[in-house]
CSV table of C-alpha atoms in Angstrom, one decimal:
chain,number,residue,atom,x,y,z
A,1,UNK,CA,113.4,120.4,87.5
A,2,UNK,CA,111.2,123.4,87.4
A,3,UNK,CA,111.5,124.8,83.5
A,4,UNK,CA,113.7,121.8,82.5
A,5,UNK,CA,112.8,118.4,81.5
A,6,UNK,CA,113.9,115.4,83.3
A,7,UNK,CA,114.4,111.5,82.5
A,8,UNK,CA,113.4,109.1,85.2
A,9,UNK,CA,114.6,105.7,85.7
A,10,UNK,CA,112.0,103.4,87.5
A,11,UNK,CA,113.2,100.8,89.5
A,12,UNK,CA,111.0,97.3,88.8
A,13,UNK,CA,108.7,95.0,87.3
A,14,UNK,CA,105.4,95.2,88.9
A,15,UNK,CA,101.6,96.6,88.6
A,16,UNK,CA,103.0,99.6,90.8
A,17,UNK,CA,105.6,100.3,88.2
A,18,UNK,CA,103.6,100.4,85.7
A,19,UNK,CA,101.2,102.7,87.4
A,20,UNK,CA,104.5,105.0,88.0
A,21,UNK,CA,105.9,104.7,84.5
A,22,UNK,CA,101.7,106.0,83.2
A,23,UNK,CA,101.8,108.5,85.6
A,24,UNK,CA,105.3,109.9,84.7
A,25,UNK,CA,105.0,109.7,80.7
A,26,UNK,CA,101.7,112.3,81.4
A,27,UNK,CA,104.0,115.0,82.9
A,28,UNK,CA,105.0,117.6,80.3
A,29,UNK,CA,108.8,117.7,82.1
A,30,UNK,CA,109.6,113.9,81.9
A,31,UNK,CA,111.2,113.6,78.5
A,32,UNK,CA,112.3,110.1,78.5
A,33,UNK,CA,111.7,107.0,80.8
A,34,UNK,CA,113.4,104.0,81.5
A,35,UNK,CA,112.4,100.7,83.4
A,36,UNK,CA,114.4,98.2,85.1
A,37,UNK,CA,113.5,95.6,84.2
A,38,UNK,CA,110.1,97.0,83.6
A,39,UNK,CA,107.7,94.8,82.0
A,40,UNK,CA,105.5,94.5,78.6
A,41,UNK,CA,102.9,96.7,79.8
A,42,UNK,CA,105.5,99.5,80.2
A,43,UNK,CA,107.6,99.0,76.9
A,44,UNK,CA,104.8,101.6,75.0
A,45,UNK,CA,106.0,104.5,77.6
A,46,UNK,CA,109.4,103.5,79.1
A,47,UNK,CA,112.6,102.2,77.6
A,48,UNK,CA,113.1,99.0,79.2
A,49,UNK,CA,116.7,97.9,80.5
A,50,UNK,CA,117.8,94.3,81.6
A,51,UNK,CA,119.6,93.9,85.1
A,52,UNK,CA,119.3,93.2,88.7
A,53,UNK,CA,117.3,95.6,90.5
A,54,UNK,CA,118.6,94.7,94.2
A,55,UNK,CA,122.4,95.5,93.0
A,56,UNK,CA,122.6,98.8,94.5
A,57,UNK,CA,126.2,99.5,92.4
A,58,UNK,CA,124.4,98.3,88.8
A,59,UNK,CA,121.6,100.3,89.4
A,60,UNK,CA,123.6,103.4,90.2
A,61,UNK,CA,126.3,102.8,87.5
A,62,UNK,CA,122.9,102.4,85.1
A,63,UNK,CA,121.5,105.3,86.3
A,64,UNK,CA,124.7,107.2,85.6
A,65,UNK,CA,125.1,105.4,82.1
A,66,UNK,CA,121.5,106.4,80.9
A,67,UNK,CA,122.0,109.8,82.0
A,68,UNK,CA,118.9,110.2,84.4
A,69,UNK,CA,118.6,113.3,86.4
A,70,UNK,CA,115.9,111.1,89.0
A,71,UNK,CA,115.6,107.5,90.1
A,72,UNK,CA,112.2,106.1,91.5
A,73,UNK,CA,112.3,102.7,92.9
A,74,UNK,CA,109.3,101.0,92.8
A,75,UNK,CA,109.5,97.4,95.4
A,76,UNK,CA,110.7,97.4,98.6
A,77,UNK,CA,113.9,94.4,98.4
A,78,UNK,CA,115.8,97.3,96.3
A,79,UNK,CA,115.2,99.8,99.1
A,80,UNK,CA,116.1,97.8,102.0
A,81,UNK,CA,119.3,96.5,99.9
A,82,UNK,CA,120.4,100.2,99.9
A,83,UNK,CA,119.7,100.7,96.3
A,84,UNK,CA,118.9,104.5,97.2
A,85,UNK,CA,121.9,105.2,99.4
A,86,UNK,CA,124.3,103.9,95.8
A,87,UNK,CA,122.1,106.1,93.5
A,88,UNK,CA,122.1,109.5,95.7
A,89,UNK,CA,126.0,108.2,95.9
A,90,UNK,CA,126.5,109.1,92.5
A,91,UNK,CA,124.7,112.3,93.0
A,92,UNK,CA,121.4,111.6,91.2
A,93,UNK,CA,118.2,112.7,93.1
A,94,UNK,CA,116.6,109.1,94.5
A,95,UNK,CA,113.1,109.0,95.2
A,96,UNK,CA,113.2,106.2,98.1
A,97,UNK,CA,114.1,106.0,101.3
A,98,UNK,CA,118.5,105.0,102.5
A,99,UNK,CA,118.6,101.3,103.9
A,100,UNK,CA,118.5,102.6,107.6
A,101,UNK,CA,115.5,104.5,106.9
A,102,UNK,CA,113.9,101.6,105.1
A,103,UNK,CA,113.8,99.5,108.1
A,104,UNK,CA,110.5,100.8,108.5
A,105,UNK,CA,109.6,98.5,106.2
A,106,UNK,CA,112.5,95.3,106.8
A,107,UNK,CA,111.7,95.1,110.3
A,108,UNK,CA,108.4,95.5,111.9
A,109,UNK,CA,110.1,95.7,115.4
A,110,UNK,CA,111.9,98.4,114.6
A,111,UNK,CA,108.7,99.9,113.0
A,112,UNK,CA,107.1,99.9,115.9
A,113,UNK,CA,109.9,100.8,118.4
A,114,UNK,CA,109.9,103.9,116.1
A,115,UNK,CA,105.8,104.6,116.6
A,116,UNK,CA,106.5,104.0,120.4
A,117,UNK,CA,109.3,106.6,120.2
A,118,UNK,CA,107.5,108.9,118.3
A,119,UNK,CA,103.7,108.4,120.5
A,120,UNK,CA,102.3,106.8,116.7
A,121,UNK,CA,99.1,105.2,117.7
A,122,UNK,CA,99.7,101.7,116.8
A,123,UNK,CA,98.4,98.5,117.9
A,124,UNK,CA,100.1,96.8,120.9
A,125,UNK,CA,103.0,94.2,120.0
A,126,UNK,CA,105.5,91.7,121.5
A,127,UNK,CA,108.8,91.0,119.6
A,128,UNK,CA,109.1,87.0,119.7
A,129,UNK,CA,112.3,85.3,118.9
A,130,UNK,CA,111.0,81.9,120.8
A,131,UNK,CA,107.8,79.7,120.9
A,132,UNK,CA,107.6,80.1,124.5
A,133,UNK,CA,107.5,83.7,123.8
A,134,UNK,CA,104.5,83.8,121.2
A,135,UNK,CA,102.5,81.2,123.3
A,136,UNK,CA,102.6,84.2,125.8
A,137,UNK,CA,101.2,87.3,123.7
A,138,UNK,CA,98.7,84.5,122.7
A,139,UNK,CA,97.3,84.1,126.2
A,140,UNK,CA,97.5,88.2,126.4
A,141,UNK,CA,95.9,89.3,123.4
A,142,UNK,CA,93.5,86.6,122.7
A,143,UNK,CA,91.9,86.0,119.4
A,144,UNK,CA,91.9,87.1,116.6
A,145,UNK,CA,95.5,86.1,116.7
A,146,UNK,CA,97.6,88.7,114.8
A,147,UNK,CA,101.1,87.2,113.4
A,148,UNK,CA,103.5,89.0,111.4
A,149,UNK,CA,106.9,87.9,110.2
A,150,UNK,CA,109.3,90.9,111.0
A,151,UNK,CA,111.3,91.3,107.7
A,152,UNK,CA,110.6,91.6,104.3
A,153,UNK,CA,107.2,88.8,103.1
A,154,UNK,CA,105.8,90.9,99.7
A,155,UNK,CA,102.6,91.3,101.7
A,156,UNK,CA,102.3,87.6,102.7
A,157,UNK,CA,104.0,87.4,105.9
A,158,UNK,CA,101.0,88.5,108.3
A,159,UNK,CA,98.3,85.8,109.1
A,160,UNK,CA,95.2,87.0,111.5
A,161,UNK,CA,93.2,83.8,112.6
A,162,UNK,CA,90.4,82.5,115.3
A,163,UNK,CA,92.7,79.0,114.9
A,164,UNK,CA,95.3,79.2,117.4
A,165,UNK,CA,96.6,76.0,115.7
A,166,UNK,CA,97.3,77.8,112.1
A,167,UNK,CA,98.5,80.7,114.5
A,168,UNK,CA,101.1,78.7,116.2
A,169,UNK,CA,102.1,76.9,112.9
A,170,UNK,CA,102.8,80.2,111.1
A,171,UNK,CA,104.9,81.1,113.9
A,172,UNK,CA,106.9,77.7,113.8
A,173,UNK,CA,107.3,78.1,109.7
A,174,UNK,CA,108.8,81.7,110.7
A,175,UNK,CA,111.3,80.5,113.1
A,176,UNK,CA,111.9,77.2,110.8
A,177,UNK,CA,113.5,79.6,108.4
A,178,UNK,CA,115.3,81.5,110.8
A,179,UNK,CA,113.2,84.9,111.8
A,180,UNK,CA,111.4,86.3,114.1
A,181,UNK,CA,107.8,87.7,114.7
A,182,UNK,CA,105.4,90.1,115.7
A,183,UNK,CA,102.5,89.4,118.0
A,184,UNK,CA,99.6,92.2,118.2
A,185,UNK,CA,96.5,92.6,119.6
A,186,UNK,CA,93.5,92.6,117.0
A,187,UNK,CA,92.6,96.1,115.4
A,188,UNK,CA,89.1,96.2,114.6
A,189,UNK,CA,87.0,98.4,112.0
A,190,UNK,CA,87.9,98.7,108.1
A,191,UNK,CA,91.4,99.3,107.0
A,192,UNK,CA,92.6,103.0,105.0
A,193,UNK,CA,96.2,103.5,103.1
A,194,UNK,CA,97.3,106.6,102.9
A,195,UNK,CA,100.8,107.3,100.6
A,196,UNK,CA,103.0,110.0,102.1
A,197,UNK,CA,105.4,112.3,100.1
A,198,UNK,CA,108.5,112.9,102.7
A,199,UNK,CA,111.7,114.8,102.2
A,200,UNK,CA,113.5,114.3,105.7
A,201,UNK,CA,111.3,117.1,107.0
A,202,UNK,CA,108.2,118.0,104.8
A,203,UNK,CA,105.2,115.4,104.6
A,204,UNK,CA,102.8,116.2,101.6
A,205,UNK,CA,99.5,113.3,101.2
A,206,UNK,CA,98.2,111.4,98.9
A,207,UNK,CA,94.3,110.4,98.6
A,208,UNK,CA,93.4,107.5,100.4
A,209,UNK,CA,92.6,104.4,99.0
A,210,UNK,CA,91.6,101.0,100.2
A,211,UNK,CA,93.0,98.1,99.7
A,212,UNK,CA,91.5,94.0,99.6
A,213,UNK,CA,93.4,91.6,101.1
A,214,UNK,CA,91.9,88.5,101.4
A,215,UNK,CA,92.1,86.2,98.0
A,216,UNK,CA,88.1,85.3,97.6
A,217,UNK,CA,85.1,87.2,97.9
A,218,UNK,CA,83.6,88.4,101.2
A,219,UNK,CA,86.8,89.0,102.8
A,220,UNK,CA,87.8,84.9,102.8
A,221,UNK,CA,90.3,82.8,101.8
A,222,UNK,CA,94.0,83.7,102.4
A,223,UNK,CA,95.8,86.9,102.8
A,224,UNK,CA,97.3,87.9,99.5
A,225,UNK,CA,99.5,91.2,97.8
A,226,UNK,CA,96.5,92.5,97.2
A,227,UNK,CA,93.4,91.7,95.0
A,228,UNK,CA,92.0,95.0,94.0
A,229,UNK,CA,91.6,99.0,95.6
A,230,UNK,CA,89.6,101.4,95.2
A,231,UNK,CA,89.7,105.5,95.8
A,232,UNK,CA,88.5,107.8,96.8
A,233,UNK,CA,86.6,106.9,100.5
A,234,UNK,CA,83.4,108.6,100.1
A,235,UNK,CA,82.9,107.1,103.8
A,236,UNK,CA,85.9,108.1,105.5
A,237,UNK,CA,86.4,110.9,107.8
A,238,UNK,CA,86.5,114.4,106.1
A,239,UNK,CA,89.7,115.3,108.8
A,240,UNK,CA,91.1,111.9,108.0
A,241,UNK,CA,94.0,112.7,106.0
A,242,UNK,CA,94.9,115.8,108.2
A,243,UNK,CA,94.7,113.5,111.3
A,244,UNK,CA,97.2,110.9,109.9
A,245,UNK,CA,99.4,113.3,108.9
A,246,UNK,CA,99.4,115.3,112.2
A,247,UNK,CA,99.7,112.2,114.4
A,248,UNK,CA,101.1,109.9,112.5
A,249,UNK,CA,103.4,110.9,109.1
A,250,UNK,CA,104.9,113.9,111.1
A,251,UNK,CA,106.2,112.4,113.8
A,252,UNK,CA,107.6,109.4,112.7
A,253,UNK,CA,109.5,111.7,110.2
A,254,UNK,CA,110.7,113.4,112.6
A,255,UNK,CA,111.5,110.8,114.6
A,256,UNK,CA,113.3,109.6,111.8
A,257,UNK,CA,115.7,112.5,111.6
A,258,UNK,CA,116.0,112.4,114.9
A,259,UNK,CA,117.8,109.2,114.9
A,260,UNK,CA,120.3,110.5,111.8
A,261,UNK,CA,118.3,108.7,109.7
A,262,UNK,CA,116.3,111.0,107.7
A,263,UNK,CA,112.9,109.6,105.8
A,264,UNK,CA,112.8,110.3,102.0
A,265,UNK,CA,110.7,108.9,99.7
A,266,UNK,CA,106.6,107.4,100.3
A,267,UNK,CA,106.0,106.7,103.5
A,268,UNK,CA,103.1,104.2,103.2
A,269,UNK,CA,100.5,104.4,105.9
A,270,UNK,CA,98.1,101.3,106.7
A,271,UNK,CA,95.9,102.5,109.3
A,272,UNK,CA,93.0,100.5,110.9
A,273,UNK,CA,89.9,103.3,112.0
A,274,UNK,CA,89.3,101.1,115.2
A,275,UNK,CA,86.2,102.4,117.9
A,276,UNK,CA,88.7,103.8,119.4
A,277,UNK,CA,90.3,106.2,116.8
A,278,UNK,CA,93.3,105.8,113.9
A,279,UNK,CA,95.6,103.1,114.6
A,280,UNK,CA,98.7,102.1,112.5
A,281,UNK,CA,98.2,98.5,111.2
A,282,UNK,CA,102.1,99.1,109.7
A,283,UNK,CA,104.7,101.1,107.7
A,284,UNK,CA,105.7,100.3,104.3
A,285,UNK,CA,108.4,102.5,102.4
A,286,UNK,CA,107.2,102.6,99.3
A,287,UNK,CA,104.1,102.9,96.9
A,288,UNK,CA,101.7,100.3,97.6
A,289,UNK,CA,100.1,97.7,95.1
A,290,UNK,CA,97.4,98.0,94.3
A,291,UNK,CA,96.3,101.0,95.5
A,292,UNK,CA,99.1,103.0,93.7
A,293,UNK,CA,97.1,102.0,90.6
A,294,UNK,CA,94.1,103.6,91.4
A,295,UNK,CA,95.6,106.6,93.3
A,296,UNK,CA,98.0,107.7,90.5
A,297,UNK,CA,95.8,108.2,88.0
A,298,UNK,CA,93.2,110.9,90.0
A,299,UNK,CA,96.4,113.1,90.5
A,300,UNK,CA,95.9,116.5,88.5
A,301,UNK,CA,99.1,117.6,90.1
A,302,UNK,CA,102.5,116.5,87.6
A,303,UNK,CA,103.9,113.2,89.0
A,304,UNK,CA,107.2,113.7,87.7
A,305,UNK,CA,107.6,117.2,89.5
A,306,UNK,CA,106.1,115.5,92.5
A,307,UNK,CA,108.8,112.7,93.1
A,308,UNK,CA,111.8,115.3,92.1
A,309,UNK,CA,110.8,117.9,94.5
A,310,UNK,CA,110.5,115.2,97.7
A,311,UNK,CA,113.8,113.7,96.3
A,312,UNK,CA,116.0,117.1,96.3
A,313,UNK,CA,114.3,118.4,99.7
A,314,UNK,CA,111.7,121.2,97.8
A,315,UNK,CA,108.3,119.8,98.6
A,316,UNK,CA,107.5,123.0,100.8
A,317,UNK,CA,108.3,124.8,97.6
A,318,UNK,CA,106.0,122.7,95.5
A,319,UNK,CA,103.0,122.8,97.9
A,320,UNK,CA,100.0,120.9,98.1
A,321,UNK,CA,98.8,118.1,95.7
A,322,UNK,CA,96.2,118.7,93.3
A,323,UNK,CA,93.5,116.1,92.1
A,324,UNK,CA,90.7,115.3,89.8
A,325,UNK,CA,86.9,115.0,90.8
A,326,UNK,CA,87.2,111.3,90.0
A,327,UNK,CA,87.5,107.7,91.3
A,328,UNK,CA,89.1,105.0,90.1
A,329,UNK,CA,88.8,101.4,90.7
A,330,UNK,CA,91.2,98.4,89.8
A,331,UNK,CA,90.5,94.5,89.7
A,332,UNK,CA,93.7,92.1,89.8
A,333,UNK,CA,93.5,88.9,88.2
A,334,UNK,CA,96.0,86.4,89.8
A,335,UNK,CA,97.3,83.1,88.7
A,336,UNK,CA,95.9,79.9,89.1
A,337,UNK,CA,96.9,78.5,92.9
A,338,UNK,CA,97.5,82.0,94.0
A,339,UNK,CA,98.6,82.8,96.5
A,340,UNK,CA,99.4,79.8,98.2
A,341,UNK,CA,101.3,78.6,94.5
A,342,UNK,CA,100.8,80.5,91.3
A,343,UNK,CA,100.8,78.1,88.5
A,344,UNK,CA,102.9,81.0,85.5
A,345,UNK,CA,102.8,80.6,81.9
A,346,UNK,CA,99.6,80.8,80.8
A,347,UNK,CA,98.3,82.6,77.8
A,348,UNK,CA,96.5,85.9,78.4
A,349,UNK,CA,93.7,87.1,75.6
A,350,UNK,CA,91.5,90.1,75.6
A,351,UNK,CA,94.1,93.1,77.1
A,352,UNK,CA,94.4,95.0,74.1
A,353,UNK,CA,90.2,95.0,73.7
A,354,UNK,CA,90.0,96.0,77.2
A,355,UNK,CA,92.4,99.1,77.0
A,356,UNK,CA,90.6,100.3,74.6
A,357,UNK,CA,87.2,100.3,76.5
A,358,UNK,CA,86.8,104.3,77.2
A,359,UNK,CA,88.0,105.2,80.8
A,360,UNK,CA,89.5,102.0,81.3
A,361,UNK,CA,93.4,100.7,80.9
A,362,UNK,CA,95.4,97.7,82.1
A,363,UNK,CA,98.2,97.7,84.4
A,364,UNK,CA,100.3,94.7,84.0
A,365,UNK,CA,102.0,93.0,87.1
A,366,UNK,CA,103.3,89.2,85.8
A,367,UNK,CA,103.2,89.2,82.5
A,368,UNK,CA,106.0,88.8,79.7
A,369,UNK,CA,105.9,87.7,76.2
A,370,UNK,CA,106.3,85.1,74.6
A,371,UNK,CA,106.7,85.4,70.9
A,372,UNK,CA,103.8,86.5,69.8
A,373,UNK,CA,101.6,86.0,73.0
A,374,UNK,CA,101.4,87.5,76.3
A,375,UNK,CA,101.4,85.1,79.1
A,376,UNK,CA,101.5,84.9,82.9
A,377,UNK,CA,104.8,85.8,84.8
A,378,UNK,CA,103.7,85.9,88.4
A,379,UNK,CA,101.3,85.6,90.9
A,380,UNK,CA,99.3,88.7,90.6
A,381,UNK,CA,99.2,89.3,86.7
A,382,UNK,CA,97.7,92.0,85.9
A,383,UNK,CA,95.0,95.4,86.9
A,384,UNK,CA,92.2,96.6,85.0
A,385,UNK,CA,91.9,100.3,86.0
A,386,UNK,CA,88.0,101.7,85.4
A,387,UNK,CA,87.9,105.7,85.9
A,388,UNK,CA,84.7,106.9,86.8
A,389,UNK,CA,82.8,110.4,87.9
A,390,UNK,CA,81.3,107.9,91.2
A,391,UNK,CA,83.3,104.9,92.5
A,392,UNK,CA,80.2,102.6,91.4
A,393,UNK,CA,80.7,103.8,87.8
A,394,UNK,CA,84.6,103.2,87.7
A,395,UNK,CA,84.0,99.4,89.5
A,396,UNK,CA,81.5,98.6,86.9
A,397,UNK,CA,84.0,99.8,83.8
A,398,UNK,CA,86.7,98.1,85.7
A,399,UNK,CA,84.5,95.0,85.8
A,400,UNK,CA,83.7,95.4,82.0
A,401,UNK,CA,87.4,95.4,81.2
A,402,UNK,CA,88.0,92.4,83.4
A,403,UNK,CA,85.5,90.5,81.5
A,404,UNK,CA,87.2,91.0,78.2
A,405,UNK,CA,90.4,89.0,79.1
A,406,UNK,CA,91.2,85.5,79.5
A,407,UNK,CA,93.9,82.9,81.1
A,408,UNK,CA,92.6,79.6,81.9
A,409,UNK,CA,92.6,78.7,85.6
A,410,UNK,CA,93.0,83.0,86.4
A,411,UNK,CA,90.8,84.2,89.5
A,412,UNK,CA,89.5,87.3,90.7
A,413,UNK,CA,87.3,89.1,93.1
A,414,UNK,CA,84.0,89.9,92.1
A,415,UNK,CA,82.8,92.3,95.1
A,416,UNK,CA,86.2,94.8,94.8
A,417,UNK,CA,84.9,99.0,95.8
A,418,UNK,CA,81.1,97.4,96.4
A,419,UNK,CA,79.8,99.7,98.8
């Protein structure tokens, strides 16, 4: 890629998209972007292209159509439908890890057989297939009770109660459908995610970021995709990042191609920084959202360059990231009913004033249009970004932007990066 210009396909429709698709169209090298499907937010930037994005032959056959020399898929279904493995089939460079590799993500057993394997500091956890089963790490762990579904739940699957009641009845709606489950003990202290660059061999980090689960102010109400994120941590560790990468990143890497299965692509750490040092709360295998929208935008270093070198096996060529003295907050307004059930289709107002607020822009996440009106597509609908020399100064421009747009019956947290 180095001297040469490149054209990137991104692989879905989300806020974390969107936040690629920015990111990419401010690298010199990226001449031309496409999106599929992409959303409205992204048409300005990226060519957007119609089509499934958990087909793993249509995806490679439109990769090979448009004539893209790199593929970045965005969500995790695509990943863990082997939408990388068809793409680097036709000999394009994939950014995202093969389907075995992505169980890291599909199954949190095997996640955490993995961390075991590899002596990851993790949190302590029975597979349950039966009632019997989870009644049992309930009476060993005690409360909070800690319950996550083991495949694929967009960031809904894990429920951490006092109730042993809601407990049990998350469990019994898991096996109703025909899964399984994790049960953990409790992690205390505050929760960091750190993004991983990995080639099979090489691990390169990202900045951390934190991310809000919980769907109301004070950390209340249900657990959600995310509600806003913030970065950097001006109260984390200073050997943080070195530490995660050292005990965690590395050897589940290597662990990885241990197994044949070599990790390429984001490895996604969410850690807990418990009284009794870094724990891993879990593995995802791709960019997270929200945080991806606050973390792309501090990176000095060229995105594009970034995601082709970890694709082709160079990042020990490329070296270390590089990033801006800055901070960046975002704010997600969500649908009416989310997340328990997003009401869609209601009008949005207000997102063209609030891009144009200085050091501010909107990410969108559920949107589409309608005619001549932009409405509400999904549960999480949209980020407003504030960029600031302090974290205080980017939350307030985020919150300036936020206050700018409209859709009746929309929520969103008011105490998002307030430290």
């Amino acid at each position: 890629m180095y001297g040469s210009s490149v054209k990137v396909l991104v692989v879905g429709n989300g806020g974390r998209e969107h936040a690629l698709v920015r990111g990419l169209s401010l690298d010199p090298q990226v001449s031309e972007i496409f999106a599929l499907p992409g959303n409205p937010g992204m048409a300005g930037a990226a060519t957007l292209v119609a089509g499934s994005t958990t087909d793993p032959d249509y995806v490679a056959e439109t990769a090979i159509e448009l004539g893209v020399d790199l593929v970045v898929v965005g969500p995790e279904a695509p990943l863990v439908a082997g939408v990388a493995d068809a793409v680097r089939g036709a000999g394009i460079a994939c950014f995202g890890p093969s389907a075995q590799a992505a169980r890291l993500e599909g199954s949190k057993a095997f996640a955490k057989e993995v961390m075991v394997a590899a002596g990851v500091p993790t949190a302590t956890g029975v597979h349950c297939r039966e009632m019997s089963q989870v009644e049992d790490a309930f009476a060993r762990f005690g409360t909070p009770y800690v319950v996550k579904e083991d495949g694929l739940a967009a960031g809904k699957g894990v429920v951490v109660t006092d109730n042993e009641d809601a407990a049990r009845a998350h469990a019994a709606a898991i096996f109703a459908r025909g899964g399984s489950l994790v049960v953990e003990e409790f992690l205390d202290g505050p929760e960091v995610s750190l993004f991983c660059l990995c080639d099979g061999e090489n691990v390169v980090p990202l900045s951390p970021a934190q991310d809000f689960k919980r769907a109301l102010d004070g950390n209340d109400g249900p657990n959600t995709g995310g509600m806003g994120s913030y970065s950097p941590l001006p109260w984390a560790p200073p050997d943080l990042v070195s530490q995660v990468v050292n005990t965690v990143a590395v050897p589940t890497v290597q662990e990885m191609a241990r197994r044949g299965t070599p990790f390429v692509g984001l490895l996604y750490c969410g850690l807990a920084l418990t009284s009794k040092g870094v724990r891993v709360v879990e593995f995802n295998v791709r960019f997270g959202d929200p945080e991806t929208q606050v973390v792309i935008p501090r990176l000095a270093s060229p995105l594009g360059q970034a995601l082709f070198a970890t694709a082709t096996g160079k990042l020990a060529d490329f070296g270390d990231l590089q990033w801006k003295g800055t901070a960046a907050v975002d704010v997600i307004l969500a649908s009416p009913g989310y997340p328990q059930s997003a009401q869609t289709g209601g009008k949005i107002t207000g997102v063209t004033q609030a891009d144009a607020l200085e050091n501010v822009h909107v990410i969108h996440a559920g949107t589409k249009r309608e005619g001549d009106h932009l409405v509400s597509s999904g549960g999480r609908v949209l980020a407003v970004v504030g960029e600031g020399a302090t974290v205080e100064q980017a939350r307030q421009r985020a919150y300036a932007g936020m206050a700018l747009i409209t859709l009746e019956g929309g929520h969103y947290r008011t105490d998002i990066a307030q430290l």
